[in-house]
Amino acid sequence: MENIDWEKVLDKGEKDMLLADAISKQIKEERKNSPENYDSKSVMERVKKELDKNHIDAINVTDNGGKRG
Amino acid sequence: MRNVMVDSCVFFGMIEYNNFVREYGVENLQKYIDLRKSMLLELSKTLKKSLGNDFIVQFSNLSFDEQVEKYKEYSTNSINNCIKDIEKNKRIASGEVSPYITEEKKKKALEEIEITTKKLNSITPYESVEKLINTYRIYRNSLSSGLLYQGAINGDYKLFVNAYSYDEILNHSHESDNPDWLFFPREQIDSLSTLFTKIYTTSPTLIEKIDKLAESYRTENNLPNDRAMDKDINSVNEYGDSKIAAFSNLVGIDLVTHNAKDFIVDKSHGKNNCYIKNHLQNVNKSFEGATDATVYTAVDFVSKKIPEPTIASKLKIGSQSKANSSFYEERNMEL
């Protein structure tokens, strides 16, 4: 356990976590739009932006207040 | 061991924990979960400070998660009420309401303005904490996925996914023609799938039954505190949510999701209600072959004492296979 760089591990985990959240949001959007009026490109762009934005926020929060191993 | 049906969003949330175990071993999972818990605790402390002591005390009967969901409504209403109050007292103090206002009343109105302005300044506008709330939600949901994953590893939970959810999962397991498509690599999905039993059916009569129950979930009962699910067609051209819920119910396994909005809460009536869940349960009571299995948020499922379904499924396992599959097992269900 001593050899694990926990900060790096948590950073990688956060990326997976935020990707999971963003995909879930994409799926929600897909559920909300019938195929006829579903503009996938604009939804994807919005979610991807949100993914980048949220990631920065999450890292900031954990760097300020989170306890790293 | 408790059976749990997992919606696509919870499945995706588990990938992080499975990736960790693949790289660092299951013996380090507890430490990873503990770190995630610490981070969530720190986030909740920061968030509590931002929401303000007045709010926390006023809604001390609610859990912290319920308080978080309540804050938008509280903040907006309180700010609007303060502004109205200040405007009213300004009109009184200026003599606009009555030109014969006494000095005493004028003084009182000015004092009220001062008190209300102080209160207004102490309320954090929702927009200022929105990002923090969203981050808190993401961490909270992730941790609940992690606890379900850990529970499955420890033998507390037997994980299931039904074919309707799995179609959505597969839809985000590869790069599509759209360059903005978000996805997890297929091998990460397949690796996590080894913990899951997939439930599907090739039986036309069962498909018809699922469709019928799902349709009832989308049809209003016109009962108080009871609202139907939305008629949303998902990316694989299905009424995804209602079919996921219907199939889970018919096999008699509770469904867990991070998506309370579509399965449990009618947000047009505030955030702390179970109007959609009530609808599902009311429909189940009169639907031939339905069980009392229902839908929970993953957060509630791992943190509260949730009773197990009591009505056994009438479905049979038509065939069951382990070979040539990324799943622990696949079950083809029949009526």
PDB file of N, CA and C in Angstrom, chain A residues 1 4-6 9-28 30-36 38 40-41 44-45 47-48 50-51 53-54 57-59 61-62 65-69, chain B residues 7-9 12-13 15-16 19-20 24 27-28 31-32 35-36 38-39 42-43 131-132 134-135 138-139 142 168 171-172 178-184 188 230 232-235 237 240-241 244 259 261-263:
ATOM      1  N   MET A   1       0.828  -1.201   0.000  1.00  0.00           N
ATOM      2  CA  MET A   1       0.000   0.000   0.000  1.00  0.00           C
ATOM      3  C   MET A   1       0.871   1.264   0.000  1.00  0.00           C
ATOM      4  N   ILE A   4       1.586   3.171  -3.332  1.00  0.00           N
ATOM      5  CA  ILE A   4       0.533   3.810  -4.129  1.00  0.00           C
ATOM      6  C   ILE A   4       0.614   5.331  -3.982  1.00  0.00           C
ATOM      7  N   ASP A   5       0.644   6.006  -5.143  1.00  0.00           N
ATOM      8  CA  ASP A   5       0.598   7.470  -5.138  1.00  0.00           C
ATOM      9  C   ASP A   5      -0.880   7.853  -5.103  1.00  0.00           C
ATOM     10  N   TRP A   6      -1.414   8.066  -3.902  1.00  0.00           N
ATOM     11  CA  TRP A   6      -2.865   8.235  -3.757  1.00  0.00           C
ATOM     12  C   TRP A   6      -3.388   9.479  -4.461  1.00  0.00           C
ATOM     13  N   VAL A   9      -3.807   8.520  -7.958  1.00  0.00           N
ATOM     14  CA  VAL A   9      -4.910   7.547  -8.061  1.00  0.00           C
ATOM     15  C   VAL A   9      -6.267   8.254  -7.963  1.00  0.00           C
ATOM     16  N   LEU A  10      -6.361   9.193  -7.014  1.00  0.00           N
ATOM     17  CA  LEU A  10      -7.629   9.915  -6.848  1.00  0.00           C
ATOM     18  C   LEU A  10      -7.915  10.807  -8.050  1.00  0.00           C
ATOM     19  N   ASP A  11      -6.885  11.394  -8.608  1.00  0.00           N
ATOM     20  CA  ASP A  11      -7.084  12.219  -9.812  1.00  0.00           C
ATOM     21  C   ASP A  11      -7.647  11.378 -10.955  1.00  0.00           C
ATOM     22  N   LYS A  12      -7.068  10.200 -11.133  1.00  0.00           N
ATOM     23  CA  LYS A  12      -7.536   9.304 -12.196  1.00  0.00           C
ATOM     24  C   LYS A  12      -8.994   8.892 -11.901  1.00  0.00           C
ATOM     25  N   GLY A  13      -9.256   8.564 -10.631  1.00  0.00           N
ATOM     26  CA  GLY A  13     -10.611   8.175 -10.236  1.00  0.00           C
ATOM     27  C   GLY A  13     -11.612   9.279 -10.480  1.00  0.00           C
ATOM     28  N   GLU A  14     -11.196  10.515 -10.200  1.00  0.00           N
ATOM     29  CA  GLU A  14     -12.103  11.657 -10.409  1.00  0.00           C
ATOM     30  C   GLU A  14     -12.455  11.799 -11.888  1.00  0.00           C
ATOM     31  N   LYS A  15     -11.493  11.534 -12.740  1.00  0.00           N
ATOM     32  CA  LYS A  15     -11.777  11.624 -14.185  1.00  0.00           C
ATOM     33  C   LYS A  15     -12.825  10.583 -14.574  1.00  0.00           C
ATOM     34  N   ASP A  16     -12.660   9.357 -14.054  1.00  0.00           N
ATOM     35  CA  ASP A  16     -13.656   8.311 -14.338  1.00  0.00           C
ATOM     36  C   ASP A  16     -15.014   8.696 -13.769  1.00  0.00           C
ATOM     37  N   MET A  17     -14.987   9.270 -12.567  1.00  0.00           N
ATOM     38  CA  MET A  17     -16.226   9.665 -11.896  1.00  0.00           C
ATOM     39  C   MET A  17     -16.973  10.728 -12.711  1.00  0.00           C
ATOM     40  N   LEU A  18     -16.228  11.715 -13.186  1.00  0.00           N
ATOM     41  CA  LEU A  18     -16.868  12.794 -13.934  1.00  0.00           C
ATOM     42  C   LEU A  18     -17.310  12.327 -15.317  1.00  0.00           C
ATOM     43  N   LEU A  19     -16.554  11.408 -15.884  1.00  0.00           N
ATOM     44  CA  LEU A  19     -16.980  10.845 -17.174  1.00  0.00           C
ATOM     45  C   LEU A  19     -18.285  10.074 -16.980  1.00  0.00           C
ATOM     46  N   ALA A  20     -18.370   9.298 -15.891  1.00  0.00           N
ATOM     47  CA  ALA A  20     -19.600   8.540 -15.607  1.00  0.00           C
ATOM     48  C   ALA A  20     -20.780   9.490 -15.451  1.00  0.00           C
ATOM     49  N   ASP A  21     -20.550  10.584 -14.747  1.00  0.00           N
ATOM     50  CA  ASP A  21     -21.630  11.549 -14.535  1.00  0.00           C
ATOM     51  C   ASP A  21     -22.054  12.189 -15.850  1.00  0.00           C
ATOM     52  N   ALA A  22     -21.066  12.541 -16.666  1.00  0.00           N
ATOM     53  CA  ALA A  22     -21.383  13.188 -17.945  1.00  0.00           C
ATOM     54  C   ALA A  22     -22.118  12.239 -18.880  1.00  0.00           C
ATOM     55  N   ILE A  23     -21.709  10.967 -18.896  1.00  0.00           N
ATOM     56  CA  ILE A  23     -22.418   9.996 -19.749  1.00  0.00           C
ATOM     57  C   ILE A  23     -23.850   9.835 -19.261  1.00  0.00           C
ATOM     58  N   SER A  24     -24.021   9.788 -17.940  1.00  0.00           N
ATOM     59  CA  SER A  24     -25.379   9.667 -17.391  1.00  0.00           C
ATOM     60  C   SER A  24     -26.233  10.861 -17.819  1.00  0.00           C
ATOM     61  N   LYS A  25     -25.600  12.034 -17.850  1.00  0.00           N
ATOM     62  CA  LYS A  25     -26.348  13.224 -18.301  1.00  0.00           C
ATOM     63  C   LYS A  25     -26.692  13.109 -19.785  1.00  0.00           C
ATOM     64  N   GLN A  26     -25.738  12.570 -20.548  1.00  0.00           N
ATOM     65  CA  GLN A  26     -26.022  12.375 -21.981  1.00  0.00           C
ATOM     66  C   GLN A  26     -27.211  11.430 -22.147  1.00  0.00           C
ATOM     67  N   ILE A  27     -27.199  10.351 -21.376  1.00  0.00           N
ATOM     68  CA  ILE A  27     -28.287   9.375 -21.491  1.00  0.00           C
ATOM     69  C   ILE A  27     -29.614  10.029 -21.126  1.00  0.00           C
ATOM     70  N   LYS A  28     -29.592  10.866 -20.080  1.00  0.00           N
ATOM     71  CA  LYS A  28     -30.815  11.579 -19.688  1.00  0.00           C
ATOM     72  C   LYS A  28     -31.326  12.439 -20.839  1.00  0.00           C
ATOM     73  N   GLU A  30     -30.711  11.956 -23.946  1.00  0.00           N
ATOM     74  CA  GLU A  30     -31.215  11.075 -25.000  1.00  0.00           C
ATOM     75  C   GLU A  30     -32.631  10.637 -24.677  1.00  0.00           C
ATOM     76  N   ARG A  31     -32.889  10.389 -23.372  1.00  0.00           N
ATOM     77  CA  ARG A  31     -34.214   9.950 -22.965  1.00  0.00           C
ATOM     78  C   ARG A  31     -35.245  11.056 -23.146  1.00  0.00           C
ATOM     79  N   LYS A  32     -34.789  12.283 -23.049  1.00  0.00           N
ATOM     80  CA  LYS A  32     -35.715  13.405 -23.089  1.00  0.00           C
ATOM     81  C   LYS A  32     -36.054  13.846 -24.508  1.00  0.00           C
ATOM     82  N   ASN A  33     -35.287  13.374 -25.452  1.00  0.00           N
ATOM     83  CA  ASN A  33     -35.491  13.855 -26.810  1.00  0.00           C
ATOM     84  C   ASN A  33     -35.861  12.716 -27.737  1.00  0.00           C
ATOM     85  N   SER A  34     -36.966  12.899 -28.406  1.00  0.00           N
ATOM     86  CA  SER A  34     -37.318  11.873 -29.377  1.00  0.00           C
ATOM     87  C   SER A  34     -36.309  11.943 -30.522  1.00  0.00           C
ATOM     88  N   PRO A  35     -36.084  10.826 -31.203  1.00  0.00           N
ATOM     89  CA  PRO A  35     -35.061  10.831 -32.258  1.00  0.00           C
ATOM     90  C   PRO A  35     -35.291  11.910 -33.318  1.00  0.00           C
ATOM     91  N   GLU A  36     -36.556  12.291 -33.501  1.00  0.00           N
ATOM     92  CA  GLU A  36     -36.853  13.278 -34.558  1.00  0.00           C
ATOM     93  C   GLU A  36     -36.243  14.652 -34.253  1.00  0.00           C
ATOM     94  N   TYR A  38     -33.855  15.262 -31.785  1.00  0.00           N
ATOM     95  CA  TYR A  38     -32.675  15.147 -30.935  1.00  0.00           C
ATOM     96  C   TYR A  38     -31.452  15.694 -31.657  1.00  0.00           C
ATOM     97  N   SER A  40     -28.025  15.791 -31.410  1.00  0.00           N
ATOM     98  CA  SER A  40     -26.974  15.159 -30.612  1.00  0.00           C
ATOM     99  C   SER A  40     -25.728  16.041 -30.501  1.00  0.00           C
ATOM    100  N   LYS A  41     -25.405  16.748 -31.579  1.00  0.00           N
ATOM    101  CA  LYS A  41     -24.143  17.505 -31.563  1.00  0.00           C
ATOM    102  C   LYS A  41     -24.159  18.583 -30.463  1.00  0.00           C
ATOM    103  N   MET A  44     -23.995  16.977 -26.975  1.00  0.00           N
ATOM    104  CA  MET A  44     -22.655  16.466 -26.679  1.00  0.00           C
ATOM    105  C   MET A  44     -21.700  17.611 -26.358  1.00  0.00           C
ATOM    106  N   GLU A  45     -21.804  18.682 -27.124  1.00  0.00           N
ATOM    107  CA  GLU A  45     -20.908  19.817 -26.888  1.00  0.00           C
ATOM    108  C   GLU A  45     -21.126  20.393 -25.491  1.00  0.00           C
ATOM    109  N   VAL A  47     -22.469  18.882 -22.846  1.00  0.00           N
ATOM    110  CA  VAL A  47     -22.061  17.956 -21.785  1.00  0.00           C
ATOM    111  C   VAL A  47     -20.541  17.905 -21.682  1.00  0.00           C
ATOM    112  N   LYS A  48     -19.893  17.938 -22.825  1.00  0.00           N
ATOM    113  CA  LYS A  48     -18.423  17.874 -22.795  1.00  0.00           C
ATOM    114  C   LYS A  48     -17.835  19.116 -22.119  1.00  0.00           C
ATOM    115  N   GLU A  50     -19.364  20.818 -19.874  1.00  0.00           N
ATOM    116  CA  GLU A  50     -19.689  20.663 -18.455  1.00  0.00           C
ATOM    117  C   GLU A  50     -18.694  19.714 -17.783  1.00  0.00           C
ATOM    118  N   LEU A  51     -18.329  18.682 -18.520  1.00  0.00           N
ATOM    119  CA  LEU A  51     -17.356  17.716 -17.998  1.00  0.00           C
ATOM    120  C   LEU A  51     -16.041  18.426 -17.667  1.00  0.00           C
ATOM    121  N   LYS A  53     -15.553  21.645 -17.175  1.00  0.00           N
ATOM    122  CA  LYS A  53     -15.770  22.647 -16.145  1.00  0.00           C
ATOM    123  C   LYS A  53     -15.862  21.984 -14.765  1.00  0.00           C
ATOM    124  N   ASN A  54     -16.672  20.928 -14.694  1.00  0.00           N
ATOM    125  CA  ASN A  54     -16.861  20.243 -13.415  1.00  0.00           C
ATOM    126  C   ASN A  54     -15.565  19.643 -12.903  1.00  0.00           C
ATOM    127  N   ASP A  57     -13.580  22.259 -11.250  1.00  0.00           N
ATOM    128  CA  ASP A  57     -14.197  22.602  -9.955  1.00  0.00           C
ATOM    129  C   ASP A  57     -13.906  21.542  -8.911  1.00  0.00           C
ATOM    130  N   ALA A  58     -14.073  20.287  -9.315  1.00  0.00           N
ATOM    131  CA  ALA A  58     -13.916  19.194  -8.356  1.00  0.00           C
ATOM    132  C   ALA A  58     -12.481  19.147  -7.837  1.00  0.00           C
ATOM    133  N   ILE A  59     -11.526  19.303  -8.730  1.00  0.00           N
ATOM    134  CA  ILE A  59     -10.127  19.254  -8.316  1.00  0.00           C
ATOM    135  C   ILE A  59      -9.830  20.423  -7.357  1.00  0.00           C
ATOM    136  N   VAL A  61     -11.885  21.939  -5.372  1.00  0.00           N
ATOM    137  CA  VAL A  61     -12.501  21.696  -4.074  1.00  0.00           C
ATOM    138  C   VAL A  61     -11.665  20.721  -3.269  1.00  0.00           C
ATOM    139  N   THR A  62     -11.251  19.624  -3.915  1.00  0.00           N
ATOM    140  CA  THR A  62     -10.511  18.618  -3.161  1.00  0.00           C
ATOM    141  C   THR A  62      -9.124  19.127  -2.774  1.00  0.00           C
ATOM    142  N   GLY A  65      -9.898  21.364   0.272  1.00  0.00           N
ATOM    143  CA  GLY A  65     -10.460  20.815   1.491  1.00  0.00           C
ATOM    144  C   GLY A  65     -10.357  19.306   1.612  1.00  0.00           C
ATOM    145  N   GLY A  66     -10.090  18.618   0.520  1.00  0.00           N
ATOM    146  CA  GLY A  66     -10.091  17.163   0.567  1.00  0.00           C
ATOM    147  C   GLY A  66      -8.855  16.612   1.258  1.00  0.00           C
ATOM    148  N   LYS A  67      -9.036  15.453   1.820  1.00  0.00           N
ATOM    149  CA  LYS A  67      -7.886  14.836   2.471  1.00  0.00           C
ATOM    150  C   LYS A  67      -7.271  13.812   1.523  1.00  0.00           C
ATOM    151  N   ARG A  68      -6.069  14.028   1.152  1.00  0.00           N
ATOM    152  CA  ARG A  68      -5.370  13.069   0.292  1.00  0.00           C
ATOM    153  C   ARG A  68      -4.602  12.067   1.148  1.00  0.00           C
ATOM    154  N   GLY A  69      -4.426  10.886   0.574  1.00  0.00           N
ATOM    155  CA  GLY A  69      -3.837   9.812   1.362  1.00  0.00           C
ATOM    156  C   GLY A  69      -2.397   9.936   1.708  1.00  0.00           C
TER     157      GLY A  69
ATOM    158  N   ASP B   7     -29.172   0.506 -12.590  1.00  0.00           N
ATOM    159  CA  ASP B   7     -29.427   1.291 -13.793  1.00  0.00           C
ATOM    160  C   ASP B   7     -28.085   1.705 -14.423  1.00  0.00           C
ATOM    161  N   SER B   8     -28.152   2.158 -15.674  1.00  0.00           N
ATOM    162  CA  SER B   8     -26.907   2.452 -16.405  1.00  0.00           C
ATOM    163  C   SER B   8     -26.032   3.475 -15.673  1.00  0.00           C
ATOM    164  N   CYS B   9     -26.648   4.501 -15.054  1.00  0.00           N
ATOM    165  CA  CYS B   9     -25.835   5.542 -14.412  1.00  0.00           C
ATOM    166  C   CYS B   9     -25.055   4.983 -13.214  1.00  0.00           C
ATOM    167  N   PHE B  12     -22.167   2.895 -14.667  1.00  0.00           N
ATOM    168  CA  PHE B  12     -21.037   3.742 -15.086  1.00  0.00           C
ATOM    169  C   PHE B  12     -20.260   4.253 -13.877  1.00  0.00           C
ATOM    170  N   GLY B  13     -20.978   4.553 -12.793  1.00  0.00           N
ATOM    171  CA  GLY B  13     -20.315   5.023 -11.574  1.00  0.00           C
ATOM    172  C   GLY B  13     -19.399   3.978 -10.962  1.00  0.00           C
ATOM    173  N   ILE B  15     -17.526   1.882 -12.596  1.00  0.00           N
ATOM    174  CA  ILE B  15     -16.340   1.606 -13.421  1.00  0.00           C
ATOM    175  C   ILE B  15     -15.075   2.143 -12.757  1.00  0.00           C
ATOM    176  N   GLU B  16     -15.185   3.350 -12.172  1.00  0.00           N
ATOM    177  CA  GLU B  16     -14.041   3.956 -11.478  1.00  0.00           C
ATOM    178  C   GLU B  16     -13.471   2.988 -10.425  1.00  0.00           C
ATOM    179  N   ASN B  19     -11.935  -0.095 -12.047  1.00  0.00           N
ATOM    180  CA  ASN B  19     -10.623   0.239 -12.626  1.00  0.00           C
ATOM    181  C   ASN B  19      -9.563   0.295 -11.532  1.00  0.00           C
ATOM    182  N   PHE B  20      -9.954   0.852 -10.383  1.00  0.00           N
ATOM    183  CA  PHE B  20      -9.004   0.934  -9.265  1.00  0.00           C
ATOM    184  C   PHE B  20      -8.578  -0.469  -8.831  1.00  0.00           C
ATOM    185  N   TYR B  24      -4.843  -1.748  -8.612  1.00  0.00           N
ATOM    186  CA  TYR B  24      -4.188  -1.734  -7.291  1.00  0.00           C
ATOM    187  C   TYR B  24      -4.621  -2.864  -6.359  1.00  0.00           C
ATOM    188  N   GLU B  27      -7.439  -5.524  -2.174  1.00  0.00           N
ATOM    189  CA  GLU B  27      -7.019  -5.287  -0.790  1.00  0.00           C
ATOM    190  C   GLU B  27      -6.894  -3.794  -0.468  1.00  0.00           C
ATOM    191  N   ASN B  28      -6.799  -2.953  -1.509  1.00  0.00           N
ATOM    192  CA  ASN B  28      -6.697  -1.503  -1.277  1.00  0.00           C
ATOM    193  C   ASN B  28      -8.018  -0.759  -1.476  1.00  0.00           C
ATOM    194  N   LYS B  31      -9.377   1.375   1.496  1.00  0.00           N
ATOM    195  CA  LYS B  31      -8.642   2.646   1.671  1.00  0.00           C
ATOM    196  C   LYS B  31      -9.148   3.680   0.652  1.00  0.00           C
ATOM    197  N   TYR B  32      -9.366   3.222  -0.571  1.00  0.00           N
ATOM    198  CA  TYR B  32      -9.855   4.120  -1.628  1.00  0.00           C
ATOM    199  C   TYR B  32     -11.243   4.659  -1.262  1.00  0.00           C
ATOM    200  N   LEU B  35     -11.017   7.201   1.477  1.00  0.00           N
ATOM    201  CA  LEU B  35     -10.562   8.509   0.992  1.00  0.00           C
ATOM    202  C   LEU B  35     -11.710   9.264   0.330  1.00  0.00           C
ATOM    203  N   ARG B  36     -12.487   8.537  -0.466  1.00  0.00           N
ATOM    204  CA  ARG B  36     -13.658   9.149  -1.100  1.00  0.00           C
ATOM    205  C   ARG B  36     -14.648   9.662  -0.039  1.00  0.00           C
ATOM    206  N   SER B  38     -13.870  10.663   2.998  1.00  0.00           N
ATOM    207  CA  SER B  38     -13.283  11.865   3.603  1.00  0.00           C
ATOM    208  C   SER B  38     -13.512  13.076   2.718  1.00  0.00           C
ATOM    209  N   MET B  39     -13.337  12.869   1.407  1.00  0.00           N
ATOM    210  CA  MET B  39     -13.518  13.992   0.480  1.00  0.00           C
ATOM    211  C   MET B  39     -14.969  14.462   0.486  1.00  0.00           C
ATOM    212  N   GLU B  42     -15.560  16.467   3.628  1.00  0.00           N
ATOM    213  CA  GLU B  42     -15.015  17.816   3.517  1.00  0.00           C
ATOM    214  C   GLU B  42     -15.908  18.699   2.657  1.00  0.00           C
ATOM    215  N   LEU B  43     -16.387  18.115   1.569  1.00  0.00           N
ATOM    216  CA  LEU B  43     -17.299  18.860   0.694  1.00  0.00           C
ATOM    217  C   LEU B  43     -18.567  19.252   1.437  1.00  0.00           C
ATOM    218  N   LYS B 131     -22.515  25.333  -8.154  1.00  0.00           N
ATOM    219  CA  LYS B 131     -21.384  24.492  -8.588  1.00  0.00           C
ATOM    220  C   LYS B 131     -20.959  23.544  -7.474  1.00  0.00           C
ATOM    221  N   LEU B 132     -20.931  24.078  -6.259  1.00  0.00           N
ATOM    222  CA  LEU B 132     -20.521  23.270  -5.116  1.00  0.00           C
ATOM    223  C   LEU B 132     -21.539  22.147  -4.871  1.00  0.00           C
ATOM    224  N   ASN B 134     -23.486  20.803  -7.151  1.00  0.00           N
ATOM    225  CA  ASN B 134     -23.324  19.814  -8.221  1.00  0.00           C
ATOM    226  C   ASN B 134     -22.124  18.905  -7.960  1.00  0.00           C
ATOM    227  N   THR B 135     -21.036  19.504  -7.508  1.00  0.00           N
ATOM    228  CA  THR B 135     -19.841  18.701  -7.210  1.00  0.00           C
ATOM    229  C   THR B 135     -20.132  17.729  -6.074  1.00  0.00           C
ATOM    230  N   ILE B 138     -22.147  14.844  -7.377  1.00  0.00           N
ATOM    231  CA  ILE B 138     -21.338  13.905  -8.180  1.00  0.00           C
ATOM    232  C   ILE B 138     -20.531  12.985  -7.258  1.00  0.00           C
ATOM    233  N   TYR B 139     -19.890  13.577  -6.233  1.00  0.00           N
ATOM    234  CA  TYR B 139     -19.099  12.777  -5.289  1.00  0.00           C
ATOM    235  C   TYR B 139     -19.986  11.817  -4.496  1.00  0.00           C
ATOM    236  N   SER B 142     -21.139   9.023  -6.747  1.00  0.00           N
ATOM    237  CA  SER B 142     -20.000   8.132  -7.017  1.00  0.00           C
ATOM    238  C   SER B 142     -19.750   7.209  -5.834  1.00  0.00           C
ATOM    239  N   GLU B 168     -28.253   0.764 -23.249  1.00  0.00           N
ATOM    240  CA  GLU B 168     -27.764   2.143 -23.075  1.00  0.00           C
ATOM    241  C   GLU B 168     -26.277   2.142 -22.718  1.00  0.00           C
ATOM    242  N   ASN B 171     -24.217   1.488 -25.681  1.00  0.00           N
ATOM    243  CA  ASN B 171     -24.256   2.649 -26.566  1.00  0.00           C
ATOM    244  C   ASN B 171     -23.163   3.674 -26.209  1.00  0.00           C
ATOM    245  N   HIS B 172     -22.643   3.567 -25.001  1.00  0.00           N
ATOM    246  CA  HIS B 172     -21.562   4.468 -24.574  1.00  0.00           C
ATOM    247  C   HIS B 172     -20.284   3.681 -24.268  1.00  0.00           C
ATOM    248  N   ASN B 178     -19.976  10.405 -34.102  1.00  0.00           N
ATOM    249  CA  ASN B 178     -19.979  11.755 -33.560  1.00  0.00           C
ATOM    250  C   ASN B 178     -18.731  11.964 -32.696  1.00  0.00           C
ATOM    251  N   PRO B 179     -17.888  12.938 -33.065  1.00  0.00           N
ATOM    252  CA  PRO B 179     -16.624  13.109 -32.319  1.00  0.00           C
ATOM    253  C   PRO B 179     -16.830  13.545 -30.876  1.00  0.00           C
ATOM    254  N   ASP B 180     -18.031  14.051 -30.535  1.00  0.00           N
ATOM    255  CA  ASP B 180     -18.281  14.517 -29.166  1.00  0.00           C
ATOM    256  C   ASP B 180     -18.892  13.447 -28.272  1.00  0.00           C
ATOM    257  N   TRP B 181     -19.067  12.275 -28.806  1.00  0.00           N
ATOM    258  CA  TRP B 181     -19.667  11.183 -28.046  1.00  0.00           C
ATOM    259  C   TRP B 181     -18.767  10.813 -26.861  1.00  0.00           C
ATOM    260  N   LEU B 182     -19.367  10.663 -25.699  1.00  0.00           N
ATOM    261  CA  LEU B 182     -18.598  10.271 -24.518  1.00  0.00           C
ATOM    262  C   LEU B 182     -18.746   8.772 -24.292  1.00  0.00           C
ATOM    263  N   PHE B 183     -17.662   8.116 -23.951  1.00  0.00           N
ATOM    264  CA  PHE B 183     -17.740   6.662 -23.800  1.00  0.00           C
ATOM    265  C   PHE B 183     -16.659   6.130 -22.874  1.00  0.00           C
ATOM    266  N   PHE B 184     -16.920   4.975 -22.278  1.00  0.00           N
ATOM    267  CA  PHE B 184     -15.897   4.206 -21.571  1.00  0.00           C
ATOM    268  C   PHE B 184     -15.433   3.107 -22.522  1.00  0.00           C
ATOM    269  N   GLN B 188     -13.333  -1.960 -20.288  1.00  0.00           N
ATOM    270  CA  GLN B 188     -13.636  -1.568 -18.898  1.00  0.00           C
ATOM    271  C   GLN B 188     -15.060  -1.971 -18.535  1.00  0.00           C
ATOM    272  N   ASP B 230     -42.404  10.057 -17.555  1.00  0.00           N
ATOM    273  CA  ASP B 230     -42.425  10.771 -18.835  1.00  0.00           C
ATOM    274  C   ASP B 230     -42.407   9.798 -20.015  1.00  0.00           C
ATOM    275  N   ASP B 232     -40.469   9.429 -22.578  1.00  0.00           N
ATOM    276  CA  ASP B 232     -39.193   9.748 -23.221  1.00  0.00           C
ATOM    277  C   ASP B 232     -38.651   8.543 -23.973  1.00  0.00           C
ATOM    278  N   ILE B 233     -38.343   8.785 -25.223  1.00  0.00           N
ATOM    279  CA  ILE B 233     -37.719   7.709 -26.010  1.00  0.00           C
ATOM    280  C   ILE B 233     -36.214   7.881 -25.902  1.00  0.00           C
ATOM    281  N   ASN B 234     -35.494   6.825 -25.599  1.00  0.00           N
ATOM    282  CA  ASN B 234     -34.053   6.977 -25.380  1.00  0.00           C
ATOM    283  C   ASN B 234     -33.246   6.753 -26.657  1.00  0.00           C
ATOM    284  N   SER B 235     -31.940   6.710 -26.495  1.00  0.00           N
ATOM    285  CA  SER B 235     -31.042   6.656 -27.653  1.00  0.00           C
ATOM    286  C   SER B 235     -31.164   5.355 -28.432  1.00  0.00           C
ATOM    287  N   ASN B 237     -33.975   4.034 -29.059  1.00  0.00           N
ATOM    288  CA  ASN B 237     -35.322   4.073 -29.602  1.00  0.00           C
ATOM    289  C   ASN B 237     -36.340   3.299 -28.765  1.00  0.00           C
ATOM    290  N   GLY B 240     -37.081   3.938 -22.609  1.00  0.00           N
ATOM    291  CA  GLY B 240     -36.057   3.327 -21.764  1.00  0.00           C
ATOM    292  C   GLY B 240     -36.421   3.216 -20.300  1.00  0.00           C
ATOM    293  N   ASP B 241     -36.680   4.363 -19.658  1.00  0.00           N
ATOM    294  CA  ASP B 241     -36.880   4.350 -18.205  1.00  0.00           C
ATOM    295  C   ASP B 241     -38.010   3.424 -17.785  1.00  0.00           C
ATOM    296  N   ILE B 244     -37.126  -0.217 -18.224  1.00  0.00           N
ATOM    297  CA  ILE B 244     -36.132  -0.646 -17.223  1.00  0.00           C
ATOM    298  C   ILE B 244     -36.853  -0.927 -15.901  1.00  0.00           C
ATOM    299  N   ASN B 259     -30.755   8.553 -10.957  1.00  0.00           N
ATOM    300  CA  ASN B 259     -31.642   9.426 -11.718  1.00  0.00           C
ATOM    301  C   ASN B 259     -33.034   9.465 -11.080  1.00  0.00           C
ATOM    302  N   LYS B 261     -35.034  11.824 -10.738  1.00  0.00           N
ATOM    303  CA  LYS B 261     -35.973  12.691 -11.449  1.00  0.00           C
ATOM    304  C   LYS B 261     -36.918  11.914 -12.369  1.00  0.00           C
ATOM    305  N   ASP B 262     -36.403  10.902 -13.032  1.00  0.00           N
ATOM    306  CA  ASP B 262     -37.243  10.184 -13.991  1.00  0.00           C
ATOM    307  C   ASP B 262     -37.939   8.973 -13.395  1.00  0.00           C
ATOM    308  N   PHE B 263     -37.454   8.478 -12.248  1.00  0.00           N
ATOM    309  CA  PHE B 263     -38.019   7.245 -11.690  1.00  0.00           C
ATOM    310  C   PHE B 263     -38.788   7.459 -10.381  1.00  0.00           C
TER     311      PHE B 263
END
